[in-house]
Short mmCIF file of C-alpha atoms in Angstrom, two decimals:
data_model
loop_
_atom_site.label_atom_id
_atom_site.label_comp_id
_atom_site.label_asym_id
_atom_site.label_seq_id
_atom_site.Cartn_x
_atom_site.Cartn_y
_atom_site.Cartn_z
CA MET A 177 -23.66 -14.24 -35.30
CA MET A 178 -23.80 -10.38 -35.14
CA ILE A 179 -25.04 -10.40 -31.55
CA THR A 180 -22.29 -13.57 -30.64
CA SER A 181 -19.57 -10.65 -31.22
CA LEU A 182 -21.08 -8.64 -29.64
CA LEU A 183 -21.75 -10.19 -25.73
CA PRO A 184 -18.33 -9.61 -24.52
CA TYR A 185 -18.99 -5.65 -25.13
CA VAL A 186 -22.29 -6.22 -23.27
CA LEU A 187 -20.83 -8.15 -20.72
CA THR A 188 -18.55 -5.41 -20.17
CA ALA A 189 -21.26 -2.59 -19.46
CA ILE A 190 -22.82 -5.25 -17.82
CA ALA A 191 -20.38 -6.14 -15.57
CA SER A 192 -18.71 -2.28 -15.24
CA ALA A 193 -22.62 -0.41 -13.83
CA LEU A 194 -23.02 -3.28 -11.54
CA CYS A 195 -19.18 -1.84 -10.14
CA GLY A 196 -19.86 1.44 -10.84
CA ALA A 197 -22.86 1.16 -8.25
CA ALA A 198 -20.25 -1.21 -5.77
CA ALA A 199 -17.73 1.55 -6.11
CA VAL A 200 -20.46 4.39 -4.61
CA LEU A 201 -21.64 2.58 -2.19
CA ALA A 202 -18.10 1.40 -1.60
CA TYR A 203 -15.42 4.77 -2.01
CA ASN A 204 -17.86 7.37 -0.48
CA PRO A 205 -16.68 11.25 -0.61
CA GLN A 206 -14.34 10.65 2.45
CA LEU A 207 -12.17 6.71 1.20
CA TYR A 208 -9.31 8.24 0.49
CA GLY A 209 -9.51 11.39 3.04
CA THR A 210 -10.56 9.17 6.79
CA TYR A 211 -11.27 6.19 6.51
CA HIS A 212 -8.50 4.34 7.66
CA LEU A 213 -8.80 6.13 11.13
CA GLU A 214 -11.83 4.02 10.95
CA LEU A 215 -9.91 0.41 9.70
CA ASN A 216 -7.10 1.93 12.89
CA ARG A 217 -9.76 1.82 15.39
CA LYS A 218 -9.59 -0.97 17.92
CA PRO A 219 -12.37 -4.04 18.58
CA SER A 220 -13.63 -3.85 22.21
CA ARG A 221 -12.24 -5.60 24.54
CA GLN A 222 -8.69 -5.11 22.50
CA PRO A 223 -5.73 -4.11 24.04
CA GLU A 224 -4.12 -0.91 22.62
CA PRO A 225 -1.11 -0.95 20.51
CA THR A 226 1.68 0.32 21.71
CA PRO A 227 1.61 3.55 20.48
CA GLN A 228 4.82 5.14 17.80
CA VAL A 229 5.05 8.32 19.32
CA GLY A 230 3.66 9.10 23.01
CA LYS A 231 0.81 11.26 23.77
CA GLU A 232 3.67 13.55 25.55
CA GLN A 233 4.77 14.42 21.33
CA GLU A 234 1.34 14.30 20.37
CA SER A 235 0.44 18.00 18.44
CA LYS A 236 -2.03 20.15 19.94
CA THR A 237 -3.30 21.22 16.69
CA GLN A 238 -4.64 17.46 16.49
CA PRO A 239 -7.82 16.83 14.19
CA GLU A 240 -9.63 15.30 17.11
CA ASN A 241 -10.34 12.39 14.92
CA GLU A 242 -7.65 11.70 15.14
CA LYS A 243 -6.95 11.36 18.54
CA GLU A 244 -9.48 8.32 19.02
CA VAL A 245 -6.78 6.07 17.14
CA LYS A 246 -2.57 5.79 17.83
CA THR A 247 -2.24 4.70 13.79
CA GLN A 248 -3.08 5.26 10.66
CA TRP A 249 -1.70 2.56 8.65
CA MET A 250 -3.11 1.97 5.26
CA ASN A 251 -2.41 -1.00 3.24
CA MET A 252 -3.88 -4.52 2.66
CA GLY A 253 -1.11 -5.71 5.42
CA TYR A 254 1.03 -9.12 6.02
CA TRP A 255 -0.95 -10.44 8.06
CA LYS A 256 1.58 -14.10 8.85
CA ASP A 257 1.97 -12.86 12.49
CA ALA A 258 -0.96 -10.14 12.87
CA ASP A 259 -3.89 -10.48 14.76
CA ARG A 260 -5.02 -7.15 13.95
CA PHE A 261 -4.96 -3.88 10.85
CA PRO A 262 -2.70 -2.28 12.44
CA GLU A 263 0.48 -4.75 13.96
CA ALA A 264 -0.15 -6.10 10.33
CA CYS A 265 0.37 -3.01 8.16
CA GLN A 266 3.56 -2.25 9.49
CA ALA A 267 4.46 -5.78 9.26
CA LEU A 268 4.21 -5.86 5.55
CA ALA A 269 5.84 -1.39 5.93
CA LEU A 270 8.86 -3.49 7.57
CA LYS A 271 9.01 -6.08 5.11
CA VAL A 272 9.48 -3.26 2.31
CA ILE A 273 11.63 -1.74 4.09
CA ARG A 274 14.25 -4.76 4.77
CA ALA A 275 13.71 -5.13 0.23
CA ALA A 276 14.75 -1.90 -0.16
CA ARG A 277 18.39 -2.17 1.47
CA CYS A 278 17.12 1.12 3.09
CA LYS A 279 20.79 1.61 5.40
CA SER A 280 22.10 4.31 8.27
CA HIS A 281 23.13 7.71 6.81
CA SER A 282 21.52 7.09 4.11
CA CYS A 283 18.82 9.19 1.85
CA VAL A 284 15.63 7.33 1.43
CA LEU A 285 12.18 8.37 -1.00
CA ASP A 286 8.48 6.87 0.37
CA VAL A 287 6.57 7.07 -2.50
CA GLY A 288 2.79 7.12 -1.37
CA PHE A 289 3.69 7.51 2.37
CA GLY A 290 -0.10 8.23 2.94
CA SER A 291 -0.83 9.42 6.72
CA GLY A 292 3.42 8.50 7.49
CA ASP A 293 3.28 5.81 9.81
CA SER A 294 6.04 4.52 6.78
CA LEU A 295 7.63 7.30 7.65
CA LEU A 296 7.48 7.00 11.45
CA LEU A 297 9.36 4.00 11.37
CA PHE A 298 12.78 5.29 10.40
CA PHE A 299 12.51 7.46 14.46
CA THR A 300 10.40 4.66 16.53
CA HIS A 301 11.31 1.24 15.05
CA PRO A 302 14.33 -0.32 16.50
CA ASP A 303 15.00 -2.50 13.74
CA VAL A 304 14.90 -0.05 11.33
CA HIS A 305 18.40 2.38 9.99
CA GLN A 306 17.82 6.22 10.01
CA PRO A 307 18.38 7.85 7.65
CA ARG A 308 20.63 10.75 6.93
CA LEU A 309 17.28 12.60 4.10
CA LEU A 310 13.96 11.17 4.68
CA LYS A 311 11.84 12.56 1.03
CA GLY A 312 8.29 11.46 0.79
CA ILE A 313 5.15 12.30 -2.03
CA THR A 314 1.86 11.81 -1.69
CA ASN A 315 -1.29 12.88 -3.48
CA LEU A 316 -3.31 14.25 -1.07
CA LYS A 317 -3.40 17.35 1.16
CA SER A 318 -4.99 16.07 4.02
CA HIS A 319 -2.60 12.91 4.49
CA HIS A 320 0.32 15.14 3.29
CA LYS A 321 -0.31 17.38 6.69
CA THR A 322 -1.27 14.95 8.83
CA ALA A 323 2.28 13.02 7.72
CA THR A 324 3.63 16.96 8.49
CA ARG A 325 2.70 16.73 11.75
CA ARG A 326 3.48 13.29 12.99
CA LEU A 327 6.67 13.63 12.12
CA GLU A 328 8.07 17.04 13.00
CA ASP A 329 5.75 15.94 16.27
CA ALA A 330 8.84 12.04 16.46
CA ARG A 331 11.32 14.57 14.86
CA SER A 332 10.99 16.55 18.45
CA ALA A 333 10.63 13.80 20.83
CA HIS A 334 14.94 12.37 21.23
CA TRP A 335 17.81 14.88 19.88
CA ARG A 336 18.97 12.11 17.70
CA ASN A 337 15.32 12.64 15.08
CA LYS A 338 16.81 16.55 14.98
CA ASP A 339 19.63 15.07 12.38
CA VAL A 340 17.35 13.88 9.99
CA VAL A 341 16.66 16.31 7.15
CA VAL A 342 12.97 15.67 6.62
CA ASP A 343 11.31 16.98 2.55
CA LEU A 344 7.67 15.33 2.31
CA ARG A 345 5.86 16.63 -1.13
CA CYS A 346 1.84 16.50 -2.76
CA GLY A 347 1.85 15.58 -6.12
CA ASP A 348 0.90 12.61 -8.28
CA ALA A 349 4.38 10.07 -7.40
CA VAL A 350 4.49 9.83 -11.55
CA TYR A 351 6.70 12.95 -12.73
CA ARG A 352 4.09 14.61 -15.13
CA SER A 353 5.72 18.58 -16.16
CA PRO A 354 7.51 21.80 -14.66
CA LYS A 355 4.09 22.87 -14.54
CA SER A 356 1.62 20.30 -13.49
CA SER A 357 4.21 18.02 -10.87
CA PRO A 358 4.45 19.97 -8.11
CA PRO A 359 8.11 21.79 -7.47
CA CYS A 360 11.50 19.60 -6.37
CA HIS A 361 9.32 17.00 -7.39
CA PRO A 362 11.93 13.60 -6.08
CA LEU A 363 11.47 11.82 -9.63
CA ASP A 364 11.60 15.52 -11.91
CA PRO A 365 15.33 13.95 -14.05
CA GLN A 366 16.36 17.46 -13.80
CA SER A 367 16.93 17.51 -10.69
CA PRO A 368 19.71 18.25 -9.00
CA LEU A 369 19.10 17.06 -5.66
CA THR A 370 20.25 14.27 -3.78
CA LYS A 371 20.10 10.87 -5.67
CA PRO A 372 17.67 8.52 -3.13
CA THR A 373 19.78 5.40 -2.55
CA SER A 374 16.76 3.50 -1.53
CA ILE A 375 12.75 4.26 -3.37
CA ILE A 376 9.93 2.10 -1.20
CA ALA A 377 6.70 2.03 -2.90
CA ILE A 378 4.08 0.61 -0.81
CA ASP A 379 0.71 -1.08 -1.79
CA CYS A 380 0.69 1.65 -3.68
CA ALA A 381 1.80 1.93 -7.62
CA TYR A 382 -0.61 -0.47 -9.26
CA HIS A 383 -2.36 3.04 -8.41
CA PHE A 384 0.21 4.66 -10.67
CA LYS A 385 -0.79 5.64 -14.08
CA THR A 386 0.92 4.00 -15.89
CA ARG A 387 3.21 1.86 -13.25
CA GLU A 388 6.05 1.12 -16.06
CA LEU A 389 6.22 4.57 -16.30
CA PHE A 390 6.96 5.40 -12.23
CA LEU A 391 9.51 2.42 -12.24
CA ARG A 392 11.52 3.96 -15.14
CA GLN A 393 11.65 7.15 -13.67
CA CYS A 394 12.81 5.58 -10.05
CA PHE A 395 15.44 3.82 -11.89
CA HIS A 396 16.99 7.07 -13.55
CA ARG A 397 16.71 9.30 -10.22
CA LEU A 398 18.03 6.10 -8.23
CA ASP A 399 22.18 6.27 -7.43
CA ASP A 400 23.75 3.44 -7.81
CA SER A 401 24.20 0.56 -6.53
CA GLY A 402 20.34 1.48 -5.42
CA ASN A 403 17.68 -0.37 -4.80
CA ILE A 404 13.77 -0.31 -4.65
CA ALA A 405 11.27 -2.18 -2.65
CA LEU A 406 6.84 -2.41 -3.08
CA ALA A 407 4.81 -4.25 -1.78
CA ASP A 408 2.11 -4.28 -5.25
CA MET A 409 -0.36 -6.81 -7.00
CA CYS A 410 0.06 -8.95 -10.40
CA LEU A 411 -2.64 -10.65 -12.10
CA VAL A 412 -2.67 -13.92 -12.69
CA ILE A 413 -6.09 -15.15 -15.60
CA PRO A 414 -6.09 -17.80 -17.92
CA ASN A 415 -6.15 -16.05 -21.18
CA ASP A 416 -8.64 -17.93 -22.51
CA SER A 417 -11.43 -16.85 -20.04
CA LEU A 418 -13.63 -14.49 -20.61
CA LEU A 419 -15.62 -14.41 -17.53
CA LEU A 420 -12.91 -14.41 -15.67
CA TRP A 421 -11.06 -11.45 -17.93
CA LEU A 422 -14.47 -9.47 -17.65
CA LYS A 423 -14.42 -9.58 -13.72
CA ALA A 424 -11.04 -8.84 -13.47
CA ARG A 425 -11.87 -5.32 -15.45
CA ALA A 426 -14.71 -4.96 -13.83
CA VAL A 427 -12.85 -5.86 -9.97
CA CYS A 428 -9.58 -3.13 -11.09
CA PHE A 429 -12.63 0.14 -11.99
CA VAL A 430 -13.96 -0.36 -8.68
CA LEU A 431 -10.48 -0.47 -6.74
CA GLY A 432 -9.31 2.39 -9.60
CA VAL A 433 -6.47 0.47 -11.10
CA PRO A 434 -5.71 0.94 -14.48
CA TRP A 435 -5.22 -2.20 -16.28
CA ALA A 436 -2.13 -1.63 -17.73
CA ASN A 437 -0.65 -1.81 -14.33
CA MET A 438 -1.79 -5.44 -13.82
CA ASN A 439 0.98 -7.81 -15.49
CA THR A 440 2.06 -10.94 -14.41
CA PRO A 441 4.96 -11.86 -11.62
CA GLU A 442 6.88 -13.04 -14.20
CA GLU A 443 6.58 -9.98 -16.29
CA TYR A 444 6.91 -7.26 -13.65
CA ALA A 445 10.14 -9.16 -13.41
CA ASP A 446 10.61 -9.06 -16.85
CA GLN A 447 9.14 -5.30 -17.14
CA LEU A 448 12.17 -4.18 -14.42
CA LYS A 449 14.72 -5.90 -16.64
CA SER A 450 14.33 -4.59 -19.23
CA ILE A 451 13.72 -1.09 -17.98
CA GLY A 452 17.66 -1.70 -16.46
CA PHE A 453 17.37 -2.77 -12.83
CA VAL A 454 19.36 -6.30 -11.75
CA GLU A 455 18.51 -8.88 -9.65
CA PRO A 456 14.60 -8.50 -9.89
CA ILE A 457 12.63 -10.52 -7.34
CA VAL A 458 9.02 -10.72 -7.36
CA GLU A 459 7.00 -13.11 -4.07
CA ASP A 460 4.38 -14.12 -3.96
CA ILE A 461 3.05 -13.33 -1.07
CA SER A 462 -1.23 -13.46 -0.91
CA ASP A 463 -1.09 -16.19 1.12
CA ASP A 464 0.53 -13.70 3.56
CA VAL A 465 -1.95 -10.64 2.88
CA PHE A 466 -5.10 -11.61 1.30
CA PRO A 467 -7.32 -14.07 3.87
CA GLY A 468 -6.32 -12.26 6.93
CA LEU A 469 -7.68 -8.83 5.32
CA ILE A 470 -10.68 -9.70 4.11
CA ALA A 471 -11.60 -11.26 7.02
CA PHE A 472 -10.92 -8.86 8.79
CA MET A 473 -12.96 -6.70 6.42
CA ARG A 474 -16.10 -9.11 6.78
CA GLY A 475 -16.04 -9.42 10.08
CA GLU A 476 -14.76 -13.52 10.97
CA ALA A 477 -12.21 -14.86 12.54
CA LEU A 478 -8.81 -14.95 11.35
CA PRO A 479 -7.22 -18.29 9.15
CA LYS A 480 -4.98 -19.07 11.88
CA HIS A 481 -7.67 -18.67 14.65
CA ARG A 482 -9.97 -21.32 12.85
CA PRO A 483 -10.69 -24.19 13.78
CA GLU A 484 -9.67 -27.20 11.94
CA GLY A 485 -11.30 -28.04 8.50
CA ALA A 486 -13.13 -24.58 9.38
CA THR A 487 -13.51 -22.90 6.02
CA ASP A 488 -14.11 -17.87 5.71
CA ALA A 489 -17.52 -18.52 8.09
CA THR A 490 -20.66 -20.35 8.62
CA LYS A 491 -23.12 -20.24 6.94
CA ASP A 492 -24.78 -16.58 7.83
CA GLY A 493 -21.90 -15.26 6.91
CA LYS A 494 -19.98 -14.89 10.59
CA ALA A 495 -17.33 -16.81 11.89
CA ASP A 496 -19.17 -18.37 14.85
CA TRP A 497 -16.01 -19.40 16.69
CA ARG A 498 -14.63 -15.39 17.37
CA SER A 499 -16.87 -13.63 19.60
CA LYS A 500 -18.37 -10.04 19.07
CA SER A 501 -16.88 -8.29 21.24
CA GLU A 502 -13.44 -9.15 19.49
CA ARG A 503 -14.30 -9.21 15.68
CA PRO A 504 -14.27 -5.82 13.99
CA GLN A 505 -17.57 -3.56 13.35
CA LEU A 506 -17.26 -2.10 10.39
CA GLY A 507 -20.14 -2.15 8.53
CA PRO A 508 -21.63 -3.27 5.85
CA VAL A 509 -19.16 -0.99 3.23
CA TRP A 510 -16.27 -2.95 4.59
CA SER A 511 -17.83 -6.37 4.71
CA LEU A 512 -18.55 -5.05 1.32
CA MET A 513 -15.16 -4.53 -0.28
CA GLY A 514 -13.90 -7.64 1.49
CA SER A 515 -15.54 -9.20 -0.99
CA VAL A 516 -14.21 -7.29 -3.47
CA PHE A 517 -10.72 -7.90 -2.49
CA ARG A 518 -12.34 -12.35 -1.87
CA LEU A 519 -13.23 -11.99 -5.60
CA TRP A 520 -10.23 -10.97 -6.82
CA TRP A 521 -7.96 -12.74 -5.04
CA ARG A 522 -10.36 -16.62 -5.30
CA GLU A 523 -11.47 -15.14 -9.36
CA CYS A 524 -9.59 -13.30 -11.03
CA GLY A 525 -6.11 -13.86 -10.12
CA GLY A 526 -5.15 -11.52 -8.13
CA THR A 527 -1.67 -12.00 -6.44
CA TYR A 528 -0.33 -10.02 -3.78
CA VAL A 529 3.56 -9.27 -4.49
CA LEU A 530 6.90 -8.56 -2.39
CA VAL A 531 9.46 -6.53 -4.79
CA SER A 532 12.74 -5.60 -5.08
CA ALA A 533 14.79 -4.87 -7.66
CA ARG A 534 18.48 -3.42 -7.47
CA LYS A 535 20.07 -0.12 -9.90
CA PRO A 536 23.54 -1.86 -11.26
CA PRO A 537 26.74 -0.07 -9.85
CA ILE A 538 27.60 1.88 -13.25
CA TYR A 539 24.67 2.09 -15.35
CA ASP A 540 25.58 3.83 -18.55
CA SER A 541 22.07 5.99 -20.38
CA ASP A 542 23.99 5.68 -23.50
#
């Protein structure tokens, strides 16, 4: 009886230890610093993507390792009509921007902007309205520095861009306190600064401690009738499956995702309503995210390019119908991470969602 009661804890310890080892392999010290550069490099014999900022606008201070790539995306991507990682990442960012109803001459807050590719869309993409004030916050100094430089280059590239006021901060996305948060934190509840009319968070909110606190702060800071949109992750897992629960907890550990953030899409929508948002939409887009990402990381053919009836890969773990020169050569670490995402999606109930909601026109805090 005692052994049976201790079994879940033993299994949890084993799963955590195994996934901890995987995390050490996959999440090397530079993972959140420069890992995305490797993902953005073109496979051999494939044309370069159209750069968002031409070579003539590149800063002379650009680090050597960044000069080899034209984009620095770092999200999971929306692969429905994309063949390459940068294309998929841009497609996901555009879906979030549209869902947030970003308008011309507005105030937009981009939370978790990384190296700045999503910010650059407001300067370079013909379908994205240019705001009057563009705010952002990210948690790594290296990313903040890179994004700041890239936006300065973009602003100097065209007179139209110089009218946009840019305010980028480095720190935790969630406001903590005047002492621990950076000055003028965009979600500071006491801030007298302009309130954003749109808030976007692309592939990052599931990492926040906690996402619910972040959403509450966003609601407080949003202007009346303002919109929020996120590319985010949820979890749908049977309550009676201990094994799947253990697997899901282990994957969350590997990916650095607080378990408190893993609610179902229905619970996510209810949470938005309880905070005060209206018209919440939580759309499951997993089938256009995970298969493409997994194939990319594992060096397999994208699902839409596979012969009819073909599965993820051939017996040797690689796709025979795609020439080696056309596959991204990311190596065993990324193949391992692709397998982790496959486990998350196929077995653990991991769900990728596009989320949007609106703050009512008049909100009485009392």
